[in-house]
CSV table of N, CA and C in Angstrom, one decimal:
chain,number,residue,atom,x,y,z
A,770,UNK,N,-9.4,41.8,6.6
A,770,UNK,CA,-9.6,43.2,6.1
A,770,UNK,C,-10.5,43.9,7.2
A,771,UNK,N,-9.9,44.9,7.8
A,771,UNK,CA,-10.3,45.7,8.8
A,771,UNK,C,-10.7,47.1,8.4
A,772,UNK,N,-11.8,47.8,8.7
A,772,UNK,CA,-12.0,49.4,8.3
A,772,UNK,C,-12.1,50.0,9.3
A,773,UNK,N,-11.0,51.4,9.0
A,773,UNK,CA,-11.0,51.9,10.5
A,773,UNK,C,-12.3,52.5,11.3
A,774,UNK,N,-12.3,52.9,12.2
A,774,UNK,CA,-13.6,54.0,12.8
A,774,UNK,C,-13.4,55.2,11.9
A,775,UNK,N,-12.3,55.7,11.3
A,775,UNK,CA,-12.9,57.2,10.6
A,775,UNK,C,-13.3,57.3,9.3
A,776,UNK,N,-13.0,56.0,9.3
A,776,UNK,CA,-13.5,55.5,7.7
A,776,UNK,C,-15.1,54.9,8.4
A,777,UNK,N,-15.6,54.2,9.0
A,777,UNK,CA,-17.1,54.5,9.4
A,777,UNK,C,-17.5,55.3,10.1
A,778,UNK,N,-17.0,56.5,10.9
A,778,UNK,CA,-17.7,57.7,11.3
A,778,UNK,C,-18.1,58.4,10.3
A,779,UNK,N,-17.8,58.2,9.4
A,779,UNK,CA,-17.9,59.1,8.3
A,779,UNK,C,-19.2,59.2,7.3
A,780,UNK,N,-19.7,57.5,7.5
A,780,UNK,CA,-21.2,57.2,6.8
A,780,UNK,C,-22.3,58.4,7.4
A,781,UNK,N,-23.0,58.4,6.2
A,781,UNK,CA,-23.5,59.2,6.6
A,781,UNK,C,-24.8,59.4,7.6
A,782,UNK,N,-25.0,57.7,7.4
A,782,UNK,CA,-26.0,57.0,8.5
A,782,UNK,C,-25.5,57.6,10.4
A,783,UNK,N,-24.2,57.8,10.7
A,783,UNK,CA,-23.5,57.9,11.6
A,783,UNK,C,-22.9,59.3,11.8
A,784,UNK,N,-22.9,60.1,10.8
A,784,UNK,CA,-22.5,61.1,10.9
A,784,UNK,C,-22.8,62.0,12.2
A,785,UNK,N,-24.2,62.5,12.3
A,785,UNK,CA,-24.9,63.0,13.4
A,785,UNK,C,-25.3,62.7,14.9
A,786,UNK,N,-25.3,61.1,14.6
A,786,UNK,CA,-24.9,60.6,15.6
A,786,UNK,C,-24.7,60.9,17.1
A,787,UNK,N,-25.0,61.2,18.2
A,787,UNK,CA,-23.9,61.6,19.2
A,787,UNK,C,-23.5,60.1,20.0
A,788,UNK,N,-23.5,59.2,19.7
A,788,UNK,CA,-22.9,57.9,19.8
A,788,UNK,C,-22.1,57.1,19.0
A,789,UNK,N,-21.9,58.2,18.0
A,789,UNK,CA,-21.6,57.2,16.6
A,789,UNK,C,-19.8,56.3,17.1
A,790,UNK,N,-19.3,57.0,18.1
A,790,UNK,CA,-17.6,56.3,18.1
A,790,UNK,C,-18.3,55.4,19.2
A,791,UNK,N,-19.1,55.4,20.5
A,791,UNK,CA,-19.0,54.1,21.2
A,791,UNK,C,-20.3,53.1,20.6
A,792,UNK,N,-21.2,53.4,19.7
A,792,UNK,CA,-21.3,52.3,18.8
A,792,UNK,C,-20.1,51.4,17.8
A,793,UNK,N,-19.6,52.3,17.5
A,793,UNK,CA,-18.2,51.5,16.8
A,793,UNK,C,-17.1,50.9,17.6
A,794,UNK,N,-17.5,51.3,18.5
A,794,UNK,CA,-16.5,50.5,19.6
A,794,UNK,C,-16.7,49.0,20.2
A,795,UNK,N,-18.5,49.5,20.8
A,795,UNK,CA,-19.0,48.4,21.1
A,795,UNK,C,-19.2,46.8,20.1
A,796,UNK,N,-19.0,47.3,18.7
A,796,UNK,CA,-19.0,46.0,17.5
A,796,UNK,C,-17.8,45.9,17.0
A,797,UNK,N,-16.7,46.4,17.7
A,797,UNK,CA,-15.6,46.5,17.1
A,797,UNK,C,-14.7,44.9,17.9
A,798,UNK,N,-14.5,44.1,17.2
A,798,UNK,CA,-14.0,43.1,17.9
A,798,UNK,C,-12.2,43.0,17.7
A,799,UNK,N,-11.3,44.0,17.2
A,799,UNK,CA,-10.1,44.5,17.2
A,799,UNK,C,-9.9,44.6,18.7
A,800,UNK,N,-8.3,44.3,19.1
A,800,UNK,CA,-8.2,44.5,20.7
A,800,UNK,C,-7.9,46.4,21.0
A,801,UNK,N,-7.7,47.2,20.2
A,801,UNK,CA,-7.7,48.4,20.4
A,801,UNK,C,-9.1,49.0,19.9
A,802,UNK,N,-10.0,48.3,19.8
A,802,UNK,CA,-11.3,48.9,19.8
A,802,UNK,C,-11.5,50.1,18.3
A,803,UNK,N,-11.0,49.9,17.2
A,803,UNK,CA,-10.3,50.9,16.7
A,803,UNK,C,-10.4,50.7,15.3
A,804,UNK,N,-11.0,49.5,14.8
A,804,UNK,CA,-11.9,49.5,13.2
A,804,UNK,C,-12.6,47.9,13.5
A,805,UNK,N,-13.4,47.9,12.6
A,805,UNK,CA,-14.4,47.1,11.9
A,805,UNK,C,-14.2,46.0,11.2
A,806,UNK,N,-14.4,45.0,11.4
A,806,UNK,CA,-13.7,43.7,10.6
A,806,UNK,C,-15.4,44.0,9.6
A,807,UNK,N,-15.5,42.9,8.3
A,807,UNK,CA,-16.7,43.0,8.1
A,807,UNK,C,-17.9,42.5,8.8
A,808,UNK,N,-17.8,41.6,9.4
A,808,UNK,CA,-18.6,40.7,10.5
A,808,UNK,C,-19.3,41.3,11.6
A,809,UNK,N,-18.1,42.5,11.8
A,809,UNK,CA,-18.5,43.4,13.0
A,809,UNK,C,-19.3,44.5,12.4
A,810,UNK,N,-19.2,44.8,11.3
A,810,UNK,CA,-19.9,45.4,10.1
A,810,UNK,C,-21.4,45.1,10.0
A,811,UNK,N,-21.5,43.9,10.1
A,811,UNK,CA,-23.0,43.0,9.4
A,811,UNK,C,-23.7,43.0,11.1
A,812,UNK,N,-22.7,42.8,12.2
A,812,UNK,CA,-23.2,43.0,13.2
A,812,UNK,C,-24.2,44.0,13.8
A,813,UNK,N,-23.6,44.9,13.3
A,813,UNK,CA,-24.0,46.6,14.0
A,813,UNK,C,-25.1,46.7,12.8
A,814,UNK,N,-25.1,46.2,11.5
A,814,UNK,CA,-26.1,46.4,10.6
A,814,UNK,C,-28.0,45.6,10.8
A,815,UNK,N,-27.2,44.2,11.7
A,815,UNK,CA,-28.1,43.6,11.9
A,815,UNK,C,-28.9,43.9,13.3
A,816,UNK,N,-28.0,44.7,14.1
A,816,UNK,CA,-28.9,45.3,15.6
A,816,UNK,C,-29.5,46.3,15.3
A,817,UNK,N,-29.2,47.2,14.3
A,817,UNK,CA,-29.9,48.1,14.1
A,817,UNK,C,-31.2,47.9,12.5
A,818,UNK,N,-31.6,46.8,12.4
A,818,UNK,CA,-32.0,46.5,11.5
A,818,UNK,C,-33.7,46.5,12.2
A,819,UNK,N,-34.8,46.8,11.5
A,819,UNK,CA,-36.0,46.8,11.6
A,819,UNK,C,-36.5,45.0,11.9
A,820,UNK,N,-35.6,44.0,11.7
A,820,UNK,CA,-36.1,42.6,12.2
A,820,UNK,C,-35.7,42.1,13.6
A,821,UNK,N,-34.1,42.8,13.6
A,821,UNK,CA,-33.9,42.6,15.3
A,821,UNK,C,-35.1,42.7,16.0
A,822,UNK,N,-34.6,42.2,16.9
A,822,UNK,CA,-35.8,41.8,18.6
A,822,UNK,C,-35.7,42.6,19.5
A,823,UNK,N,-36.4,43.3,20.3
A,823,UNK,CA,-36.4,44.2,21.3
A,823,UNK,C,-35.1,43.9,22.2
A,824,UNK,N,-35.4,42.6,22.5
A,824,UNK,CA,-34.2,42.1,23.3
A,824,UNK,C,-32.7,42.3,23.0
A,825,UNK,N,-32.7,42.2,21.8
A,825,UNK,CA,-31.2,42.4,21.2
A,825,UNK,C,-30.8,43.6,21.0
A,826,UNK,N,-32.0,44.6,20.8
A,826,UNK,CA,-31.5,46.3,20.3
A,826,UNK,C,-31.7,46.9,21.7
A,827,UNK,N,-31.9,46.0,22.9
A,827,UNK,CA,-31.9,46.8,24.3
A,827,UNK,C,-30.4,46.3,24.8
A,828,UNK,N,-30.2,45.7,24.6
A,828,UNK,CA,-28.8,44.8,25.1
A,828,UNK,C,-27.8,45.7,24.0
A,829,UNK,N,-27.8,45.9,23.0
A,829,UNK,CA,-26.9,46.8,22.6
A,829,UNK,C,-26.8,48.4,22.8
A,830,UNK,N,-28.6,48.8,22.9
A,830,UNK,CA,-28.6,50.1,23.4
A,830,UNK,C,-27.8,50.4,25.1
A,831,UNK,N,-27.9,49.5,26.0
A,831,UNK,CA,-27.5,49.3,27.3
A,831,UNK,C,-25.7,49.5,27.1
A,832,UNK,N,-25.3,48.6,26.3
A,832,UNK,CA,-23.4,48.6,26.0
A,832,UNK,C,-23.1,49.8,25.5
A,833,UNK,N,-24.2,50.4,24.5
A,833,UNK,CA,-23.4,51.5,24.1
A,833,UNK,C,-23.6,52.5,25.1
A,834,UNK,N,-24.5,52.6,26.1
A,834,UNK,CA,-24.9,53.6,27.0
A,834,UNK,C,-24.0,53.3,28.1
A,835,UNK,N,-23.5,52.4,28.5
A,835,UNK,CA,-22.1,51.8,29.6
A,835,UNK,C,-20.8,52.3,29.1
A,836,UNK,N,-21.2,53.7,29.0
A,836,UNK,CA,-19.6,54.6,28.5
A,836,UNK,C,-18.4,53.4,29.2
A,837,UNK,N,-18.3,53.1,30.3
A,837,UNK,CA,-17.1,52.9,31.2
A,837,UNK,C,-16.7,51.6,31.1
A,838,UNK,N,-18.1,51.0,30.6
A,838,UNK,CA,-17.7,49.3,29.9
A,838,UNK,C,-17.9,48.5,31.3
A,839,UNK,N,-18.5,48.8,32.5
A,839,UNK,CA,-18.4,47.9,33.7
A,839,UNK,C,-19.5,47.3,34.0
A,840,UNK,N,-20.8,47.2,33.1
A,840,UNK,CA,-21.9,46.6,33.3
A,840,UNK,C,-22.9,46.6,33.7
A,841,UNK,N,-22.8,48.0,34.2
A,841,UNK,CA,-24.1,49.0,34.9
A,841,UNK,C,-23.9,50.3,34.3
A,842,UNK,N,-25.1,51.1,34.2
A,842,UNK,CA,-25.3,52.2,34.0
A,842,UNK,C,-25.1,52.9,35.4
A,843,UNK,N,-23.9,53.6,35.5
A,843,UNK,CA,-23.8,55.1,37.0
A,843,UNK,C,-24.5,56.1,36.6
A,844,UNK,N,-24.1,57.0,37.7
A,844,UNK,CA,-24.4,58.2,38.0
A,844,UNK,C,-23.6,59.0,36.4
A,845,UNK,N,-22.4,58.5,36.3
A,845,UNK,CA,-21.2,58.8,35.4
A,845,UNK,C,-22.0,58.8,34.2
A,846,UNK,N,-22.3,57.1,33.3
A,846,UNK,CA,-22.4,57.1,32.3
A,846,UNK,C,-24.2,57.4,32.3
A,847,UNK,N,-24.6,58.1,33.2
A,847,UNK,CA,-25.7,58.5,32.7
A,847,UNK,C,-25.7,60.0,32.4
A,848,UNK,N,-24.6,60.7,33.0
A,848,UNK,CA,-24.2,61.9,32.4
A,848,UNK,C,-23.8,62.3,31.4
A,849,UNK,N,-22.9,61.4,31.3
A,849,UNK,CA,-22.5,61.1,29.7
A,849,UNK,C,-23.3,61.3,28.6
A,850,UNK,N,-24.3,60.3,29.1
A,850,UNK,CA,-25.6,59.9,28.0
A,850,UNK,C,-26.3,61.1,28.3
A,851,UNK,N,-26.8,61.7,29.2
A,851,UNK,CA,-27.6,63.0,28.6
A,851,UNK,C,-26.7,64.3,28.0
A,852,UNK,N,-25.5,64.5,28.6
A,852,UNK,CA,-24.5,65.0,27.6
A,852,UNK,C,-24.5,64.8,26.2
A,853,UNK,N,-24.5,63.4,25.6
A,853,UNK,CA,-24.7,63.1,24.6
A,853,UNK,C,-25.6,63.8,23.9
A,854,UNK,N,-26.9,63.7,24.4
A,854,UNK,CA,-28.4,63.8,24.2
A,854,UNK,C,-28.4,65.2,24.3
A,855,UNK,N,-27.9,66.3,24.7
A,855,UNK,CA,-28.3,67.7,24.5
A,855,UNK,C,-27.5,68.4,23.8
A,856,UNK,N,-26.4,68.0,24.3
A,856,UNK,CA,-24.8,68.8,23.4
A,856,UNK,C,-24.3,69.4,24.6
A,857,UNK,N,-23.4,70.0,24.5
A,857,UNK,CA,-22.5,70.2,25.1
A,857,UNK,C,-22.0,72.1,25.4
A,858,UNK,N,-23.2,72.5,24.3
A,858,UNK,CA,-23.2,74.1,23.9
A,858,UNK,C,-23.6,74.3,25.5
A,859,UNK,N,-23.5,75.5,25.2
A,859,UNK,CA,-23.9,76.8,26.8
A,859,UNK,C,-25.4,76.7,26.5
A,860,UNK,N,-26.3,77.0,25.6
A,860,UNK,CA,-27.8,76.9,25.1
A,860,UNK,C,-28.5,75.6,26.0
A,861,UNK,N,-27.5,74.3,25.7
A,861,UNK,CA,-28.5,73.0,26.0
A,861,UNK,C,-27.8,72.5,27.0
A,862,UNK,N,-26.5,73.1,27.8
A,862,UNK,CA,-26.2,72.2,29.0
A,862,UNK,C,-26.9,72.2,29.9
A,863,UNK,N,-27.3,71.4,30.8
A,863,UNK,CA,-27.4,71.2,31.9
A,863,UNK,C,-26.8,71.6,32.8
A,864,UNK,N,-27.7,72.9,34.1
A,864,UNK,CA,-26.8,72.7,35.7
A,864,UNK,C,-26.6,71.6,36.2
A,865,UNK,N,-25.5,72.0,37.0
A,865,UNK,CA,-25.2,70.6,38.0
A,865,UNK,C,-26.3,70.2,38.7
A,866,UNK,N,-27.3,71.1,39.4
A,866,UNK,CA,-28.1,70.6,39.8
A,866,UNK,C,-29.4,69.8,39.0
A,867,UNK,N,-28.9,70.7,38.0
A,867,UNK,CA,-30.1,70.0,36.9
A,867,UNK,C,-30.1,68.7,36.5
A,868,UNK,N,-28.9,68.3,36.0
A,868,UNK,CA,-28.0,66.7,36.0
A,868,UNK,C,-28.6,66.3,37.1
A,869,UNK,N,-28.4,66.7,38.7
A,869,UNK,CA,-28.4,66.0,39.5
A,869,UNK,C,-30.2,65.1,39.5
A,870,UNK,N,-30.7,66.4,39.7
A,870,UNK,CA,-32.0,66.0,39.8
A,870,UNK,C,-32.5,64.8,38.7
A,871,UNK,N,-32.0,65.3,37.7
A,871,UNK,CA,-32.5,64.0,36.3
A,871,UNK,C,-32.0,62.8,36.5
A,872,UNK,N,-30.5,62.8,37.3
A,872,UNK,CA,-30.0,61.5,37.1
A,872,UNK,C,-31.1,60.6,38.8
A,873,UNK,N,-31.0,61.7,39.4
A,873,UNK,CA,-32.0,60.8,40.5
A,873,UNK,C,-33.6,60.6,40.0
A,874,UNK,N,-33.9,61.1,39.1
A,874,UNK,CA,-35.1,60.9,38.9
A,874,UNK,C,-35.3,59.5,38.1
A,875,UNK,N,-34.0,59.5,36.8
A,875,UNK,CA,-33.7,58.5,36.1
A,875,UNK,C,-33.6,57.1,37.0
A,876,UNK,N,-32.8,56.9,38.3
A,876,UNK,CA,-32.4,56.3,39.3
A,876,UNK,C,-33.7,55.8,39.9
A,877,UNK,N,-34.5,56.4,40.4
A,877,UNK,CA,-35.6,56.3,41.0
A,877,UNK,C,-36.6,55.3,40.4
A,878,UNK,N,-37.0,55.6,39.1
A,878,UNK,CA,-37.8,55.0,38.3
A,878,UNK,C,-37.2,53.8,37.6
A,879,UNK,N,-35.7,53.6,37.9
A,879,UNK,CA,-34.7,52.3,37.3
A,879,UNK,C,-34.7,51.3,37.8
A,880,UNK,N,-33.9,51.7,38.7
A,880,UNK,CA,-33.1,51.0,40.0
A,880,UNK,C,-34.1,50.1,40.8
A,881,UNK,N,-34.2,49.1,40.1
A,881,UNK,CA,-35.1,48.7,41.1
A,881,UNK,C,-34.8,47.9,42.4
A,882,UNK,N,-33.2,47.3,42.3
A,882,UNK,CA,-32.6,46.8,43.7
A,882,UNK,C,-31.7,48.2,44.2
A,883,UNK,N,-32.0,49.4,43.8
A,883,UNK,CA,-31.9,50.6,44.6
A,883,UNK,C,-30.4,50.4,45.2
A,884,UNK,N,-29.6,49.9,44.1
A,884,UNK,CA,-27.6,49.9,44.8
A,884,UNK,C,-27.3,51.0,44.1
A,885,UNK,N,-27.7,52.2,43.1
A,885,UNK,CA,-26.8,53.1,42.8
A,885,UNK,C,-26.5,53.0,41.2
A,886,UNK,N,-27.1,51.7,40.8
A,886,UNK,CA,-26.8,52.0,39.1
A,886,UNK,C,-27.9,51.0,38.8
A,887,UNK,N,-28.0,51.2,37.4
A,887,UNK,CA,-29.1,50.3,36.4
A,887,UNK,C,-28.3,49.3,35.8
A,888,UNK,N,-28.7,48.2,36.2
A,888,UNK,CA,-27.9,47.0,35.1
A,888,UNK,C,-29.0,46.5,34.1
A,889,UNK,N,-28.2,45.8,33.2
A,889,UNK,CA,-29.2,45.1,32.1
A,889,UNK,C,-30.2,44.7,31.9
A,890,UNK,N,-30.8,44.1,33.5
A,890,UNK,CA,-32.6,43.6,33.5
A,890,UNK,C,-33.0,44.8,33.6
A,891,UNK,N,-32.5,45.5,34.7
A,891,UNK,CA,-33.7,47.0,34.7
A,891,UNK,C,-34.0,47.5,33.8
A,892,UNK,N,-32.5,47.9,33.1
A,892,UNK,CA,-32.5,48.6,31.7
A,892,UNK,C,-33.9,48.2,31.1
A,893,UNK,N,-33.7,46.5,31.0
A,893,UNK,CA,-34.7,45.9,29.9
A,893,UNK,C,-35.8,46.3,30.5
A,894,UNK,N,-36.3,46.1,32.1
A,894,UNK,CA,-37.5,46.4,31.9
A,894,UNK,C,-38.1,47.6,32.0
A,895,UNK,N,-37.1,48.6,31.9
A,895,UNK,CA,-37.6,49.9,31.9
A,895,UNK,C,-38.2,50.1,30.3
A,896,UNK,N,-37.2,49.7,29.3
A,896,UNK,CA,-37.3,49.7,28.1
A,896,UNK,C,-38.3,48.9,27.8
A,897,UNK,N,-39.2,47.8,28.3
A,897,UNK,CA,-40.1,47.2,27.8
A,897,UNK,C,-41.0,47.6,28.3
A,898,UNK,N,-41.5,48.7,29.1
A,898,UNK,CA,-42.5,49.2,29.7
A,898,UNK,C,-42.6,50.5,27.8
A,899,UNK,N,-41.9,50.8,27.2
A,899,UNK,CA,-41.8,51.6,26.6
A,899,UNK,C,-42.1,51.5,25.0
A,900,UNK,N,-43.7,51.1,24.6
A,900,UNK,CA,-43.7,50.5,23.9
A,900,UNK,C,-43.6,50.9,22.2
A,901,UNK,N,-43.0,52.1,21.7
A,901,UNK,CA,-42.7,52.8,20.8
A,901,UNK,C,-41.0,51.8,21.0
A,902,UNK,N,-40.3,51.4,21.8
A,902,UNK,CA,-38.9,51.2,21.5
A,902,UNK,C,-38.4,49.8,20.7
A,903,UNK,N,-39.4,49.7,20.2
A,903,UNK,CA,-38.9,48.2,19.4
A,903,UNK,C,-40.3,48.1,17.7
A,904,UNK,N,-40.8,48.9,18.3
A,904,UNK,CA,-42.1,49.6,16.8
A,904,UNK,C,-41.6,50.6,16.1
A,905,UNK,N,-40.8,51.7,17.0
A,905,UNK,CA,-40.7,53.3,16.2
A,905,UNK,C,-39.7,53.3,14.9
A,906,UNK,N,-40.0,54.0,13.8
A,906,UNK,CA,-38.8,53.9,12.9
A,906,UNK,C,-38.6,55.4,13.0
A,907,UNK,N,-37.1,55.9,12.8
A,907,UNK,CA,-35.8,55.0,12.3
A,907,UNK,C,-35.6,54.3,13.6
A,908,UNK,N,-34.8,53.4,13.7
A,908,UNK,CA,-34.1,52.5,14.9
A,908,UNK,C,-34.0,53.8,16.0
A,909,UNK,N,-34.6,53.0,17.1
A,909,UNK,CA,-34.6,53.9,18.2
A,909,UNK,C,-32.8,54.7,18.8
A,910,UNK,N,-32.1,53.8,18.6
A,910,UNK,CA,-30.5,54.6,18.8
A,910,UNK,C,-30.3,55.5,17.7
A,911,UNK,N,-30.7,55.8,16.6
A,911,UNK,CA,-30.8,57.0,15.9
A,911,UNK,C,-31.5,57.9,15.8
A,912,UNK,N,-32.7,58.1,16.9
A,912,UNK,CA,-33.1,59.2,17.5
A,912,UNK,C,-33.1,59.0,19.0
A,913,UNK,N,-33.4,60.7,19.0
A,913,UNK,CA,-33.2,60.7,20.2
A,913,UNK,C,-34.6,60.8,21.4
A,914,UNK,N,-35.8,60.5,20.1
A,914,UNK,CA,-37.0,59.9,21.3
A,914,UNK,C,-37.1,58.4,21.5
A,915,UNK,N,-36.6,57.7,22.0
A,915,UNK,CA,-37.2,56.1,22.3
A,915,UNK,C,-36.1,55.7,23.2
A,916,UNK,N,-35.2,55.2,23.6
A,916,UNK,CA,-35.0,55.0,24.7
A,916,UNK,C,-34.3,55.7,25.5
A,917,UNK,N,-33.7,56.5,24.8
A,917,UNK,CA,-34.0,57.8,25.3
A,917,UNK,C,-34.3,58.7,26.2
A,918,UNK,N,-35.6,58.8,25.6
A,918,UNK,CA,-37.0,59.4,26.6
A,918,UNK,C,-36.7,59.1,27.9
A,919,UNK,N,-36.3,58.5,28.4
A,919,UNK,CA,-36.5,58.1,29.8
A,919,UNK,C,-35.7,59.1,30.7
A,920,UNK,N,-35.0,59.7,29.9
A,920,UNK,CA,-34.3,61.1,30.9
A,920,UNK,C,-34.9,62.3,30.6
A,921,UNK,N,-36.3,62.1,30.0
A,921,UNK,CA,-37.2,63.3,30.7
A,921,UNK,C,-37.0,63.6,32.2
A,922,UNK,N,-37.3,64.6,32.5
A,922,UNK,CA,-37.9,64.7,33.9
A,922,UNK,C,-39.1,65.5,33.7
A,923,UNK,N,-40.5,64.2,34.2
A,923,UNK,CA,-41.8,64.5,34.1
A,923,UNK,C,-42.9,65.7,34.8
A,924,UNK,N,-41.7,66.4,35.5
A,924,UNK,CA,-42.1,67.6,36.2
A,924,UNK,C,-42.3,69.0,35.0
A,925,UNK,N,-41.3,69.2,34.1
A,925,UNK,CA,-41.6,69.6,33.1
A,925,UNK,C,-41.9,69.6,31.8
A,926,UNK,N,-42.5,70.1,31.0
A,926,UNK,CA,-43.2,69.9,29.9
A,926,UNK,C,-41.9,70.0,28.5
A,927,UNK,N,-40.4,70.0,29.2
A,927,UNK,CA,-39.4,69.7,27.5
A,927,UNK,C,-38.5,69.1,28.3
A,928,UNK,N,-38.0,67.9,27.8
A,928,UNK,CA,-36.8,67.2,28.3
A,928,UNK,C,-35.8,67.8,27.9
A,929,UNK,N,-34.8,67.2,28.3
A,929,UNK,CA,-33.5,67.8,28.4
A,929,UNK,C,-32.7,68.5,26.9
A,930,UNK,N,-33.4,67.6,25.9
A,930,UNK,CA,-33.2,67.7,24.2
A,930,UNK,C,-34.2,68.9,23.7
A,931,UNK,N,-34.8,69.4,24.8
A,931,UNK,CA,-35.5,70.6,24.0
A,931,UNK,C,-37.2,70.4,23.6
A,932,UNK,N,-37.5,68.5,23.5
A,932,UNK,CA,-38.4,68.3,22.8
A,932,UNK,C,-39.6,68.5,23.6
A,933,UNK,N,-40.9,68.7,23.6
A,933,UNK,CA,-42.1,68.5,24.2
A,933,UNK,C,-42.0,67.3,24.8
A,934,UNK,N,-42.6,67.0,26.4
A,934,UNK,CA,-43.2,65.8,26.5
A,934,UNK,C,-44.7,65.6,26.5
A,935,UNK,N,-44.6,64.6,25.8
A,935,UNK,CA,-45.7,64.1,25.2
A,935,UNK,C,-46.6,63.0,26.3
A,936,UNK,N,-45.7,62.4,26.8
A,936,UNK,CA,-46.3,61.6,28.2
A,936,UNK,C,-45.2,61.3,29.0
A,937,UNK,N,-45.3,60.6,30.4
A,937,UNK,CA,-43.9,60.3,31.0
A,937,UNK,C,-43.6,59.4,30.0
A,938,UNK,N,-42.1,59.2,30.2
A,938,UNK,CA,-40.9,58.6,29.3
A,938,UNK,C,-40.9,59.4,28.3
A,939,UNK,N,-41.4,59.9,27.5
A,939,UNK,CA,-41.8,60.2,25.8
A,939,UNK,C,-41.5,61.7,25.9
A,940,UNK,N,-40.8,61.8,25.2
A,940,UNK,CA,-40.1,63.2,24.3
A,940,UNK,C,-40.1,63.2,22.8
């Protein structure tokens, strides 16, 4: 027994979401990526659960943030992800230049073998320098301060979502 994605887009936990389809993707173990067995159900309930381990809700925050599925965070899927993160209205987009600057700033502070994208150790240790991302409630992938935060750019005082920063990383 399989439940599709629009039958779980629809919870209301997911509704708002701006990741809610490549979380359902990412636990979807169907070969069209395209519903929910129960397992894959209990999965996505158990990473986003207040007992998971930092380790495990960074490793899933990282997949769902790898729009492209190739095992690094780009230039691409970090656009995406702040795309995500502001919307897409005329009000909260971002210039090109503005993207540009954020994603090199993001880059800068990541990258620590400096090839052009963030893979999964960086991620982690970016995220474990971040110590609200494995304490903060609700689960840090259902808002949009905790891991997040890291596409502030610390030059000004609102990240890209509008919010105050509160210190570097933290929106």
């Amino acid at each position: 027994m399989r439940v599709s994605l629009e039958q779980i887009l629809s919870l209301p936990e997911l509704k708002a979401n701006p990741f809610k389809e490549r979380i359902c993707r990412v636990f979807s173990t169907s070969p069209a990526r395209d519903s929910l067995s129960f397992e894959d159900f209990l999965d996505l309930l158990s990473v986003f659960s207040d007992t998971a381990t930092p380790d495990i809700k960074s490793h899933y925050a990282f997949r769902i943030f790898d729009f492209d599925d190739d095992g690094t965070l780009n230039r691409e899927d970090l656009s995406h992800l702040v795309n995500c993160l502001t919307g897409q209205g005329e009000d909260t987009r971002l210039s090109a230049s503005e993207m540009k600057q954020l994603i090199d700033n993001i880059l800068e502070e990541s990258d620590i073998d400096r090839d052009g994208t963030i893979n999964l150790s960086e991620f982690q240790h970016v995220i474990s320098r971040s110590p609200d991302f494995a304490s903060r409630k609700p689960d840090p992938l259902f808002s949009c301060s905790a891991p997040l935060r890291l596409s502030c750019d610390r030059s000004h005082s609102v990240c890209p979502s509008k919010h105050p920063v509160r210190e570097p990383f933290h929106c």
